[in-house]
Structure formats: C-alpha cells, structure tokens
Amino acid sequence: MKSWPTNFIAYDMLFKTDKFSNHYTDKEKQVFERRLELRIDAEHKEAVESFLIMYANPVINKLKYKDATF
C-alpha cells in the first residue's frame, strides 16, 4: 500500500515527532493542518486524535513489520 504525505504528517503530529518529515514539505503540512482545523473542533481532543489516527494508520501498520520500507 502506498503511503501519502498526509499519512506521515498525521503520524508526526499524533506522536509529536518529526521522524518522517523527509516524506512531506512544509506546505503539505500546512495544508493538512488547515484541513484538520476546518473539519475538527480543536477543543474536542478525542476527535482530533481519531482524525490523526485515521490518517496515520498506514504508517503505524507498516512500522509493525521489521523490514518495512517507506
């Protein structure tokens, strides 16, 4: 399965890291953050976390495999 910049952005946001920052641009991150702001109420932490998990899951699942490549 192909991983998209949004998957890596969501992972990094969810886990408060920049581990995969080489897989997306600052502009792509800004666009994703704006999408999050428009769709999810930032005050509703569970909704924000669910949104990020939904996008980050492809990366999370790939990391479960020792020989995973991105």
PDB file of C-alpha atoms in Angstrom:
ATOM      1  CA  MET A   1       0.000   0.000   0.000  1.00  0.00           C
ATOM      2  CA  LYS A   2       1.305   3.437  -0.918  1.00  0.00           C
ATOM      3  CA  SER A   3       1.845   5.892   1.914  1.00  0.00           C
ATOM      4  CA  TRP A   4       0.972   9.516   1.209  1.00  0.00           C
ATOM      5  CA  PRO A   5       2.421  12.692   2.738  1.00  0.00           C
ATOM      6  CA  THR A   6      -0.756  13.078   4.817  1.00  0.00           C
ATOM      7  CA  ASN A   7      -0.085   9.700   6.453  1.00  0.00           C
ATOM      8  CA  PHE A   8       3.385  10.778   7.560  1.00  0.00           C
ATOM      9  CA  ILE A   9       2.193  14.222   8.662  1.00  0.00           C
ATOM     10  CA  ALA A  10      -0.556  12.683  10.788  1.00  0.00           C
ATOM     11  CA  TYR A  11       1.903  10.234  12.354  1.00  0.00           C
ATOM     12  CA  ASP A  12       4.315  13.012  13.248  1.00  0.00           C
ATOM     13  CA  MET A  13       1.529  15.183  14.649  1.00  0.00           C
ATOM     14  CA  LEU A  14      -0.009  12.315  16.611  1.00  0.00           C
ATOM     15  CA  PHE A  15       3.271  11.279  18.200  1.00  0.00           C
ATOM     16  CA  LYS A  16       4.710  14.828  18.378  1.00  0.00           C
ATOM     17  CA  THR A  17       7.781  13.948  16.358  1.00  0.00           C
ATOM     18  CA  ASP A  18       9.458  14.834  13.084  1.00  0.00           C
ATOM     19  CA  LYS A  19      10.529  11.264  12.376  1.00  0.00           C
ATOM     20  CA  PHE A  20       9.037  11.293   8.873  1.00  0.00           C
ATOM     21  CA  SER A  21       9.483  14.970   7.986  1.00  0.00           C
ATOM     22  CA  ASN A  22      11.572  13.967   4.969  1.00  0.00           C
ATOM     23  CA  HIS A  23       8.384  12.500   3.432  1.00  0.00           C
ATOM     24  CA  TYR A  24       6.488  15.813   3.197  1.00  0.00           C
ATOM     25  CA  THR A  25       7.012  19.517   2.655  1.00  0.00           C
ATOM     26  CA  ASP A  26       6.193  22.369   4.998  1.00  0.00           C
ATOM     27  CA  LYS A  27       3.484  23.425   2.543  1.00  0.00           C
ATOM     28  CA  GLU A  28       1.901  19.947   2.614  1.00  0.00           C
ATOM     29  CA  LYS A  29       1.911  20.055   6.415  1.00  0.00           C
ATOM     30  CA  GLN A  30       0.291  23.499   6.433  1.00  0.00           C
ATOM     31  CA  VAL A  31      -2.458  22.296   4.093  1.00  0.00           C
ATOM     32  CA  PHE A  32      -3.088  19.216   6.255  1.00  0.00           C
ATOM     33  CA  GLU A  33      -3.196  21.300   9.439  1.00  0.00           C
ATOM     34  CA  ARG A  34      -5.695  23.638   7.780  1.00  0.00           C
ATOM     35  CA  ARG A  35      -7.850  20.649   6.750  1.00  0.00           C
ATOM     36  CA  LEU A  36      -7.791  19.461  10.365  1.00  0.00           C
ATOM     37  CA  GLU A  37      -8.802  22.926  11.621  1.00  0.00           C
ATOM     38  CA  LEU A  38     -11.717  23.128   9.195  1.00  0.00           C
ATOM     39  CA  ARG A  39     -13.086  19.650   9.896  1.00  0.00           C
ATOM     40  CA  ILE A  40     -12.442  19.035  13.585  1.00  0.00           C
ATOM     41  CA  ASP A  41     -13.070  21.201  16.644  1.00  0.00           C
ATOM     42  CA  ALA A  42      -9.652  21.553  18.312  1.00  0.00           C
ATOM     43  CA  GLU A  43     -11.356  21.628  21.722  1.00  0.00           C
ATOM     44  CA  HIS A  44     -12.578  18.060  21.166  1.00  0.00           C
ATOM     45  CA  LYS A  45      -9.304  16.203  21.794  1.00  0.00           C
ATOM     46  CA  GLU A  46     -10.752  12.746  21.108  1.00  0.00           C
ATOM     47  CA  ALA A  47     -11.978  13.866  17.684  1.00  0.00           C
ATOM     48  CA  VAL A  48      -8.589  15.353  16.818  1.00  0.00           C
ATOM     49  CA  GLU A  49      -6.843  12.157  17.923  1.00  0.00           C
ATOM     50  CA  SER A  50      -9.268   9.986  15.929  1.00  0.00           C
ATOM     51  CA  PHE A  51      -8.711  12.119  12.821  1.00  0.00           C
ATOM     52  CA  LEU A  52      -4.932  11.811  13.155  1.00  0.00           C
ATOM     53  CA  ILE A  53      -5.088   8.069  13.867  1.00  0.00           C
ATOM     54  CA  MET A  54      -7.230   7.531  10.766  1.00  0.00           C
ATOM     55  CA  TYR A  55      -4.565   9.165   8.593  1.00  0.00           C
ATOM     56  CA  ALA A  56      -1.551   7.776  10.499  1.00  0.00           C
ATOM     57  CA  ASN A  57      -2.721   4.132  10.498  1.00  0.00           C
ATOM     58  CA  PRO A  58      -0.964   3.120   7.252  1.00  0.00           C
ATOM     59  CA  VAL A  59       2.360   4.261   8.736  1.00  0.00           C
ATOM     60  CA  ILE A  60       1.619   2.702  12.139  1.00  0.00           C
ATOM     61  CA  ASN A  61       0.752  -0.616  10.490  1.00  0.00           C
ATOM     62  CA  LYS A  62       3.853  -0.599   8.299  1.00  0.00           C
ATOM     63  CA  LEU A  63       6.064   0.034  11.335  1.00  0.00           C
ATOM     64  CA  LYS A  64       4.831  -3.232  12.844  1.00  0.00           C
ATOM     65  CA  TYR A  65       6.912  -5.088  10.260  1.00  0.00           C
ATOM     66  CA  LYS A  66      10.656  -5.245  10.839  1.00  0.00           C
ATOM     67  CA  ASP A  67      11.582  -4.922   7.161  1.00  0.00           C
ATOM     68  CA  ALA A  68       9.059  -2.238   6.255  1.00  0.00           C
ATOM     69  CA  THR A  69      10.225   0.342   3.734  1.00  0.00           C
ATOM     70  CA  PHE A  70       8.695   3.690   3.001  1.00  0.00           C
TER      71      PHE A  70
END
